[in-house]
Amino acid sequence: MGINMLKAYHGHRALSKAERHRTYNSPGYKAEKFLSMDSFFALSEVQLFVEIVDYMNHNPGKIKRTYAEVYEDLRKFIDDSHRDGSIKDKVIAHPENYISRDKFIPKTLLRLINSGKFLFLLTNSHWEYTNEIMDYILSDVPDDEGFSNWKDYFSAIIVGGGKPGFFTGSQPFFEVMQDTGLLKICDGPLLPTNVYHGGNARLFEKLTGHRGDEILYIGDHIYGDIIQSKGILNWRTMLIVEELEQEIPKVEETLQDLIIIKEKIKVKEVFEEELQRLRSKIVANLRQMRKAENNQDPKKAHYLKKENEKHNETAIHLEKDLIDANEEIKQLIKKREDKIHPQWGELMKVGLGRSRFADQVNSYACIYSSKLSNLRYYSPLKRYESFHERMAHD
């Protein structure tokens, strides 16, 4: 699938339209060639790379590496920091500094359990880290429900899942010895009192008896969680997009700005239609002038020439009006985007069109929300249906 690059930065500098076209649109880049930054894990990576690129731009020759080599180094260092525990150890030591607890999560999960839902946890994190973080998140265990710890919320717990490979692979399940962290092979069934490592989606379906669209899978990574589970397994999907919590109020505040922009676009379209009508009339008059000259009718040819001079003069004014209208619309869109986010504007939009992320959400996320606990506002038995999408001719 080809892309139309509408916004780009090199370091902190926004690329001009000509630069974007020369770099991305002329060679015909495909979306698959780009590295998608579609999770909070990627934000620190992006920010570091932006700062290094900006430094290289302002200090030529100081870093004797290409941009690609710098990114490869950065990617390696970040992977190493995840593997050696230097990040996770700090999170476990002080989870309150890194994780925002949602006090409504326990109530939301309990409502789902009491409605007869089979809840399972699937994470790429290994057992020790998962246990510490889940204990922090779900420390408020409801005594009146007979719960002793966070594991009681779930009928199956899978760590070290290796998503997105979990959805396509054939790795077996291993049972985690919770006191030592050691693993032993597991042939099933998956028991709610145990913790499992690895596995794969097809085997999960077989062992639990739940499959396809009977499963609602909730995740916060469009590729690692949503695209694979929906596209390959036909699981129902819910994407968590935390940014919406801050963005939606800003979008609502700019609704009047959007109305004004759309009104300006209607005015611009009137200019375009009138300009096209004049240009067609000028071409038609030229054709009639040649015909009159061939028929030796100078009076008619002179009349058509004068008429075209008037049309050309009007067209010049309309072209200026159209340029001014386009510039005004561009500035109004930019002003609205700045109110939402000064660099990137609206998450799901680029200008007035859908962003690539929005296209992926539209294609693969059955529903999406800013947080899991928003489900508490609805019955666990609710059937979610999206608005019927309109075609261009509707």
Short mmCIF file of C-alpha atoms in Angstrom, two decimals:
data_model
loop_
_atom_site.label_atom_id
_atom_site.label_comp_id
_atom_site.label_asym_id
_atom_site.label_seq_id
_atom_site.Cartn_x
_atom_site.Cartn_y
_atom_site.Cartn_z
CA MET A 1 0.00 0.00 0.00
CA GLY A 2 1.43 3.36 -1.03
CA ILE A 3 1.53 6.30 1.36
CA ASN A 4 1.07 10.02 1.08
CA MET A 5 3.45 11.71 3.51
CA LEU A 6 1.69 14.83 4.80
CA LYS A 7 3.93 15.63 7.77
CA ALA A 8 7.56 14.80 8.54
CA TYR A 9 10.43 16.01 10.72
CA HIS A 10 14.19 15.67 10.52
CA GLY A 11 15.31 16.16 14.07
CA HIS A 12 13.24 19.10 15.27
CA ARG A 13 12.91 20.66 11.81
CA ALA A 14 9.65 20.17 9.93
CA LEU A 15 10.22 19.21 6.29
CA SER A 16 8.68 21.42 3.62
CA LYS A 17 6.15 20.07 1.14
CA ALA A 18 8.84 19.97 -1.56
CA GLU A 19 11.22 18.06 0.72
CA ARG A 20 8.53 15.55 1.69
CA HIS A 21 7.61 14.99 -1.93
CA ARG A 22 11.23 14.58 -3.01
CA THR A 23 12.08 12.21 -0.16
CA TYR A 24 8.95 10.10 0.19
CA ASN A 25 6.41 10.56 -2.58
CA SER A 26 8.57 10.62 -5.72
CA PRO A 27 10.30 7.24 -5.03
CA GLY A 28 6.92 5.71 -4.19
CA TYR A 29 7.63 4.52 -0.65
CA LYS A 30 5.42 1.76 0.71
CA ALA A 31 4.10 1.81 4.26
CA GLU A 32 5.77 -1.57 4.92
CA LYS A 33 9.19 0.09 4.51
CA PHE A 34 8.66 2.30 7.54
CA LEU A 35 9.29 1.36 11.15
CA SER A 36 6.03 1.92 13.00
CA MET A 37 6.24 3.67 16.34
CA ASP A 38 2.91 2.59 17.73
CA SER A 39 3.39 1.96 21.44
CA PHE A 40 4.55 3.84 24.53
CA PHE A 41 7.67 1.67 24.56
CA ALA A 42 8.73 3.39 21.35
CA LEU A 43 8.35 6.96 22.62
CA SER A 44 11.68 7.08 24.46
CA GLU A 45 13.38 5.53 21.44
CA VAL A 46 11.88 8.13 19.11
CA GLN A 47 12.76 11.02 21.39
CA LEU A 48 16.37 9.90 21.78
CA PHE A 49 16.76 9.46 18.03
CA VAL A 50 15.21 12.88 17.34
CA GLU A 51 17.62 14.58 19.73
CA ILE A 52 20.67 12.80 18.25
CA VAL A 53 19.61 13.63 14.68
CA ASP A 54 19.08 17.26 15.66
CA TYR A 55 22.52 17.36 17.29
CA MET A 56 24.10 15.85 14.14
CA ASN A 57 22.35 18.45 11.98
CA HIS A 58 23.72 21.31 14.08
CA ASN A 59 27.17 19.76 14.63
CA PRO A 60 28.33 18.21 11.33
CA GLY A 61 31.10 15.65 11.73
CA LYS A 62 30.89 15.43 15.54
CA ILE A 63 29.27 11.98 15.36
CA LYS A 64 30.99 9.96 12.68
CA ARG A 65 28.08 7.65 11.99
CA THR A 66 25.26 7.67 9.45
CA TYR A 67 21.72 8.22 10.66
CA ALA A 68 20.98 4.55 9.98
CA GLU A 69 24.02 3.44 12.01
CA VAL A 70 23.01 5.70 14.89
CA TYR A 71 19.55 4.16 14.93
CA GLU A 72 20.99 0.62 14.85
CA ASP A 73 23.18 1.48 17.86
CA LEU A 74 20.24 3.03 19.68
CA ARG A 75 18.06 0.01 18.99
CA LYS A 76 20.77 -2.32 20.34
CA PHE A 77 21.25 -0.31 23.55
CA ILE A 78 17.50 -0.24 24.23
CA ASP A 79 17.16 -3.99 23.63
CA ASP A 80 20.13 -4.61 25.97
CA SER A 81 18.55 -2.47 28.68
CA HIS A 82 15.37 -4.56 28.51
CA ARG A 83 17.32 -7.83 28.62
CA ASP A 84 19.71 -7.01 31.45
CA GLY A 85 16.97 -5.83 33.80
CA SER A 86 18.24 -2.25 34.12
CA ILE A 87 14.77 -0.91 33.24
CA LYS A 88 12.52 -3.51 34.87
CA ASP A 89 14.49 -3.53 38.12
CA LYS A 90 13.86 0.21 38.53
CA VAL A 91 10.15 -0.19 37.73
CA ILE A 92 9.74 -3.02 40.23
CA ALA A 93 11.58 -1.04 42.91
CA HIS A 94 9.32 2.00 42.53
CA PRO A 95 6.24 1.12 40.42
CA GLU A 96 4.45 4.25 41.62
CA ASN A 97 6.94 6.34 39.63
CA TYR A 98 6.17 4.59 36.36
CA ILE A 99 2.67 3.12 36.51
CA SER A 100 -0.61 4.95 37.00
CA ARG A 101 -2.93 2.72 38.96
CA ASP A 102 -6.52 2.69 37.76
CA LYS A 103 -8.72 2.22 40.81
CA PHE A 104 -11.60 1.03 38.62
CA ILE A 105 -9.75 -1.96 37.11
CA PRO A 106 -10.70 -4.41 39.92
CA LYS A 107 -14.37 -3.42 39.71
CA THR A 108 -14.35 -3.77 35.92
CA LEU A 109 -12.78 -7.22 36.00
CA LEU A 110 -15.15 -8.34 38.75
CA ARG A 111 -18.19 -7.30 36.71
CA LEU A 112 -16.93 -9.37 33.80
CA ILE A 113 -16.26 -12.38 36.03
CA ASN A 114 -19.71 -12.18 37.62
CA SER A 115 -21.30 -12.17 34.18
CA GLY A 116 -19.67 -15.52 33.42
CA LYS A 117 -16.74 -14.31 31.32
CA PHE A 118 -13.52 -16.34 31.07
CA LEU A 119 -10.72 -13.85 31.75
CA PHE A 120 -7.14 -14.56 30.73
CA LEU A 121 -3.90 -12.61 30.96
CA LEU A 122 -1.40 -12.79 28.09
CA THR A 123 1.83 -10.83 28.38
CA ASN A 124 5.32 -10.92 26.91
CA SER A 125 6.84 -10.16 30.31
CA HIS A 126 8.26 -13.05 32.31
CA TRP A 127 6.80 -14.34 35.56
CA GLU A 128 8.82 -12.41 38.15
CA TYR A 129 8.15 -9.01 36.57
CA THR A 130 4.51 -9.84 35.79
CA ASN A 131 3.85 -10.92 39.36
CA GLU A 132 5.31 -7.73 40.84
CA ILE A 133 3.48 -5.39 38.47
CA MET A 134 0.12 -7.16 38.62
CA ASP A 135 0.36 -7.26 42.40
CA TYR A 136 0.81 -3.47 42.35
CA ILE A 137 -2.02 -2.89 39.87
CA LEU A 138 -4.50 -5.26 41.53
CA SER A 139 -3.45 -4.92 45.16
CA ASP A 140 -7.05 -4.18 46.19
CA VAL A 141 -8.32 -7.76 46.28
CA PRO A 142 -12.04 -8.11 47.17
CA ASP A 143 -12.12 -10.26 50.32
CA ASP A 144 -15.86 -10.79 50.04
CA GLU A 145 -15.31 -12.58 46.73
CA GLY A 146 -12.90 -15.07 48.28
CA PHE A 147 -9.89 -13.67 46.39
CA SER A 148 -6.46 -14.08 47.95
CA ASN A 149 -4.32 -12.29 45.32
CA TRP A 150 -4.38 -10.81 41.82
CA LYS A 151 -4.22 -14.24 40.12
CA ASP A 152 -7.75 -14.99 41.31
CA TYR A 153 -9.13 -12.56 38.71
CA PHE A 154 -8.01 -14.78 35.83
CA SER A 155 -8.91 -18.26 34.59
CA ALA A 156 -5.65 -18.51 32.66
CA ILE A 157 -2.35 -16.64 33.06
CA ILE A 158 0.26 -16.73 30.29
CA VAL A 159 3.63 -14.98 30.60
CA GLY A 160 6.51 -14.88 28.13
CA GLY A 161 3.95 -15.10 25.34
CA GLY A 162 6.30 -13.77 22.66
CA LYS A 163 3.61 -11.74 20.86
CA PRO A 164 3.07 -11.32 17.98
CA GLY A 165 4.63 -14.77 17.42
CA PHE A 166 2.10 -16.21 19.91
CA PHE A 167 -0.62 -15.72 17.31
CA THR A 168 1.24 -17.44 14.47
CA GLY A 169 3.69 -19.86 16.08
CA SER A 170 3.59 -23.40 17.46
CA GLN A 171 5.52 -23.06 20.71
CA PRO A 172 4.22 -25.36 23.50
CA PHE A 173 3.03 -24.20 26.88
CA PHE A 174 5.29 -24.58 29.90
CA GLU A 175 4.09 -24.44 33.47
CA VAL A 176 5.96 -21.91 35.62
CA MET A 177 7.15 -23.12 39.01
CA GLN A 178 6.08 -19.97 40.81
CA ASP A 179 8.50 -20.33 43.72
CA THR A 180 11.61 -20.86 41.56
CA GLY A 181 10.64 -19.51 38.13
CA LEU A 182 11.69 -22.80 36.50
CA LEU A 183 9.62 -24.24 33.65
CA LYS A 184 8.22 -27.68 32.90
CA ILE A 185 6.40 -28.85 29.79
CA CYS A 186 2.61 -28.69 29.94
CA ASP A 187 0.17 -30.66 27.79
CA GLY A 188 -2.92 -29.09 29.32
CA PRO A 189 -5.44 -28.33 30.51
CA LEU A 190 -4.72 -24.72 31.54
CA LEU A 191 -5.61 -24.49 35.23
CA PRO A 192 -6.55 -21.17 36.88
CA THR A 193 -4.24 -21.88 39.82
CA ASN A 194 -1.17 -22.23 37.58
CA VAL A 195 0.93 -19.82 35.52
CA TYR A 196 2.06 -20.74 32.01
CA HIS A 197 4.91 -19.59 29.81
CA GLY A 198 5.00 -19.36 26.00
CA GLY A 199 2.42 -21.34 24.06
CA ASN A 200 0.51 -20.35 20.96
CA ALA A 201 -2.96 -19.14 20.09
CA ARG A 202 -4.22 -22.28 18.32
CA LEU A 203 -3.23 -24.46 21.27
CA PHE A 204 -4.79 -21.92 23.64
CA GLU A 205 -8.07 -22.20 21.74
CA LYS A 206 -7.91 -25.98 21.87
CA LEU A 207 -7.12 -26.17 25.58
CA THR A 208 -9.71 -23.58 26.66
CA GLY A 209 -12.49 -24.39 24.20
CA HIS A 210 -12.77 -20.71 23.25
CA ARG A 211 -11.95 -19.69 19.70
CA GLY A 212 -12.34 -17.08 16.98
CA ASP A 213 -14.94 -14.40 17.51
CA GLU A 214 -15.87 -15.80 20.93
CA ILE A 215 -12.75 -14.12 22.27
CA LEU A 216 -12.37 -10.39 22.92
CA TYR A 217 -8.65 -9.67 23.11
CA ILE A 218 -7.67 -6.36 24.72
CA GLY A 219 -4.24 -4.89 24.06
CA ASP A 220 -2.39 -1.60 23.65
CA HIS A 221 -0.13 -2.43 20.68
CA ILE A 222 -1.70 -2.17 17.24
CA TYR A 223 0.72 -4.64 15.65
CA GLY A 224 1.80 -6.90 18.52
CA ASP A 225 -1.72 -7.29 19.91
CA ILE A 226 -4.43 -6.29 17.49
CA ILE A 227 -3.48 -6.83 13.83
CA GLN A 228 -2.31 -10.42 14.29
CA SER A 229 -5.08 -11.60 16.60
CA LYS A 230 -7.79 -10.12 14.40
CA GLY A 231 -6.28 -10.78 10.99
CA ILE A 232 -5.12 -14.36 11.60
CA LEU A 233 -7.44 -15.74 14.29
CA ASN A 234 -10.55 -13.59 13.86
CA TRP A 235 -10.53 -12.78 17.56
CA ARG A 236 -12.56 -9.74 18.46
CA THR A 237 -10.24 -6.90 19.45
CA MET A 238 -10.21 -3.87 21.71
CA LEU A 239 -7.31 -1.46 21.34
CA ILE A 240 -6.27 0.70 24.28
CA VAL A 241 -5.26 4.17 23.05
CA GLU A 242 -4.32 6.08 26.19
CA GLU A 243 -3.70 9.35 24.34
CA LEU A 244 -7.44 9.70 23.72
CA GLU A 245 -7.95 10.54 27.39
CA GLN A 246 -6.20 13.89 26.86
CA GLU A 247 -6.99 14.33 23.18
CA ILE A 248 -10.77 13.96 23.05
CA PRO A 249 -11.46 17.05 25.23
CA LYS A 250 -9.12 19.08 23.00
CA VAL A 251 -10.86 17.81 19.86
CA GLU A 252 -14.23 18.78 21.35
CA GLU A 253 -12.89 22.24 22.16
CA THR A 254 -11.93 22.73 18.50
CA LEU A 255 -15.27 21.66 16.99
CA GLN A 256 -16.13 25.27 16.13
CA ASP A 257 -12.74 25.62 14.42
CA LEU A 258 -13.59 22.57 12.32
CA ILE A 259 -16.96 24.05 11.33
CA ILE A 260 -15.23 27.25 10.17
CA ILE A 261 -12.67 25.24 8.17
CA LYS A 262 -15.41 23.28 6.41
CA GLU A 263 -17.25 26.52 5.57
CA LYS A 264 -14.02 27.94 4.08
CA ILE A 265 -13.60 24.75 2.05
CA LYS A 266 -17.09 25.22 0.58
CA VAL A 267 -16.16 28.77 -0.45
CA LYS A 268 -12.92 27.49 -2.00
CA GLU A 269 -14.87 24.85 -3.95
CA VAL A 270 -17.08 27.60 -5.40
CA PHE A 271 -13.92 29.39 -6.62
CA GLU A 272 -12.65 26.13 -8.14
CA GLU A 273 -15.90 25.45 -9.95
CA GLU A 274 -16.11 28.99 -11.30
CA LEU A 275 -12.47 28.91 -12.40
CA GLN A 276 -12.98 25.59 -14.17
CA ARG A 277 -16.10 26.97 -15.90
CA LEU A 278 -14.15 30.01 -17.12
CA ARG A 279 -11.24 27.90 -18.37
CA SER A 280 -13.62 25.65 -20.27
CA LYS A 281 -15.29 28.72 -21.75
CA ILE A 282 -11.90 30.17 -22.81
CA VAL A 283 -10.95 26.91 -24.56
CA ALA A 284 -14.35 26.74 -26.28
CA ASN A 285 -14.02 30.36 -27.44
CA LEU A 286 -10.55 29.67 -28.86
CA ARG A 287 -11.97 26.79 -30.84
CA GLN A 288 -14.78 28.98 -32.15
CA MET A 289 -12.28 31.78 -32.99
CA ARG A 290 -10.27 29.42 -35.21
CA LYS A 291 -13.45 28.29 -36.87
CA ALA A 292 -14.55 31.92 -37.46
CA GLU A 293 -11.14 32.80 -38.90
CA ASN A 294 -11.30 29.83 -41.25
CA ASN A 295 -14.78 30.96 -42.32
CA GLN A 296 -13.44 34.49 -42.82
CA ASP A 297 -15.73 35.94 -40.15
CA PRO A 298 -13.48 38.61 -38.49
CA LYS A 299 -16.35 40.20 -36.58
CA LYS A 300 -17.16 37.02 -34.69
CA ALA A 301 -13.46 36.26 -34.15
CA HIS A 302 -12.92 39.75 -32.71
CA TYR A 303 -15.94 39.39 -30.40
CA LEU A 304 -14.69 36.03 -29.09
CA LYS A 305 -11.19 37.47 -28.57
CA LYS A 306 -12.56 40.34 -26.47
CA GLU A 307 -14.73 37.96 -24.48
CA ASN A 308 -11.72 35.78 -23.74
CA GLU A 309 -9.74 38.78 -22.55
CA LYS A 310 -12.49 39.45 -19.98
CA HIS A 311 -12.58 35.80 -19.01
CA ASN A 312 -8.79 35.69 -18.56
CA GLU A 313 -8.89 38.80 -16.37
CA THR A 314 -11.62 37.25 -14.21
CA ALA A 315 -9.68 33.98 -14.05
CA ILE A 316 -6.59 35.79 -12.78
CA HIS A 317 -8.62 37.27 -9.93
CA LEU A 318 -10.19 33.88 -9.18
CA GLU A 319 -6.79 32.19 -9.13
CA LYS A 320 -5.62 34.74 -6.57
CA ASP A 321 -8.78 34.20 -4.52
CA LEU A 322 -8.19 30.45 -4.69
CA ILE A 323 -4.56 30.79 -3.56
CA ASP A 324 -5.65 33.04 -0.68
CA ALA A 325 -8.43 30.60 0.27
CA ASN A 326 -6.06 27.61 0.26
CA GLU A 327 -3.55 29.49 2.40
CA GLU A 328 -6.26 30.56 4.86
CA ILE A 329 -7.54 26.98 5.14
CA LYS A 330 -4.00 25.71 5.62
CA GLN A 331 -3.40 28.19 8.43
CA LEU A 332 -6.73 27.41 10.10
CA ILE A 333 -5.97 23.67 10.00
CA LYS A 334 -2.50 24.31 11.44
CA LYS A 335 -3.94 26.51 14.19
CA ARG A 336 -6.45 23.79 15.11
CA GLU A 337 -3.76 21.09 15.06
CA ASP A 338 -1.55 23.18 17.35
CA LYS A 339 -4.34 23.32 19.93
CA ILE A 340 -4.40 19.52 19.99
CA HIS A 341 -0.64 18.82 19.68
CA PRO A 342 1.97 21.39 18.53
CA GLN A 343 4.02 18.89 16.47
CA TRP A 344 1.65 16.19 15.24
CA GLY A 345 -1.87 17.51 15.66
CA GLU A 346 -4.63 14.96 16.09
CA LEU A 347 -3.66 11.31 16.65
CA MET A 348 -6.18 9.89 14.21
CA LYS A 349 -5.88 12.66 11.61
CA VAL A 350 -3.30 14.35 9.42
CA GLY A 351 -4.89 17.62 8.45
CA LEU A 352 -8.47 16.56 7.78
CA GLY A 353 -7.64 13.07 6.52
CA ARG A 354 -7.18 9.85 8.46
CA SER A 355 -3.67 9.02 9.69
CA ARG A 356 -2.05 5.67 8.91
CA PHE A 357 -2.59 4.70 12.55
CA ALA A 358 -6.30 5.52 12.18
CA ASP A 359 -6.50 3.33 9.07
CA GLN A 360 -5.00 0.43 11.04
CA VAL A 361 -7.39 1.02 13.94
CA ASN A 362 -10.32 1.15 11.54
CA SER A 363 -9.26 -2.11 9.86
CA TYR A 364 -8.29 -4.22 12.87
CA ALA A 365 -9.73 -2.86 16.12
CA CYS A 366 -13.34 -3.89 16.65
CA ILE A 367 -13.57 -1.28 19.40
CA TYR A 368 -11.07 1.06 21.01
CA SER A 369 -10.94 3.12 24.17
CA SER A 370 -8.55 5.10 26.32
CA LYS A 371 -8.52 2.49 29.10
CA LEU A 372 -9.87 -0.92 29.99
CA SER A 373 -11.94 0.35 32.92
CA ASN A 374 -14.19 2.28 30.54
CA LEU A 375 -15.95 -1.07 30.06
CA ARG A 376 -17.52 -0.57 33.48
CA TYR A 377 -19.94 1.94 31.97
CA TYR A 378 -21.56 -0.80 29.88
CA SER A 379 -23.24 -4.11 30.53
CA PRO A 380 -20.84 -7.09 30.20
CA LEU A 381 -23.43 -8.54 27.82
CA LYS A 382 -23.57 -5.45 25.59
CA ARG A 383 -23.22 -5.97 21.86
CA TYR A 384 -20.95 -3.26 20.45
CA GLU A 385 -21.73 -2.02 16.97
CA SER A 386 -19.94 0.71 15.08
CA PHE A 387 -21.68 3.38 13.06
CA HIS A 388 -22.30 2.22 9.52
CA GLU A 389 -19.43 3.58 7.50
CA ARG A 390 -20.46 5.75 4.59
CA MET A 391 -19.10 5.28 1.12
CA ALA A 392 -18.03 8.26 -0.99
CA HIS A 393 -21.31 8.15 -2.97
CA ASP A 394 -23.58 8.06 0.13
#
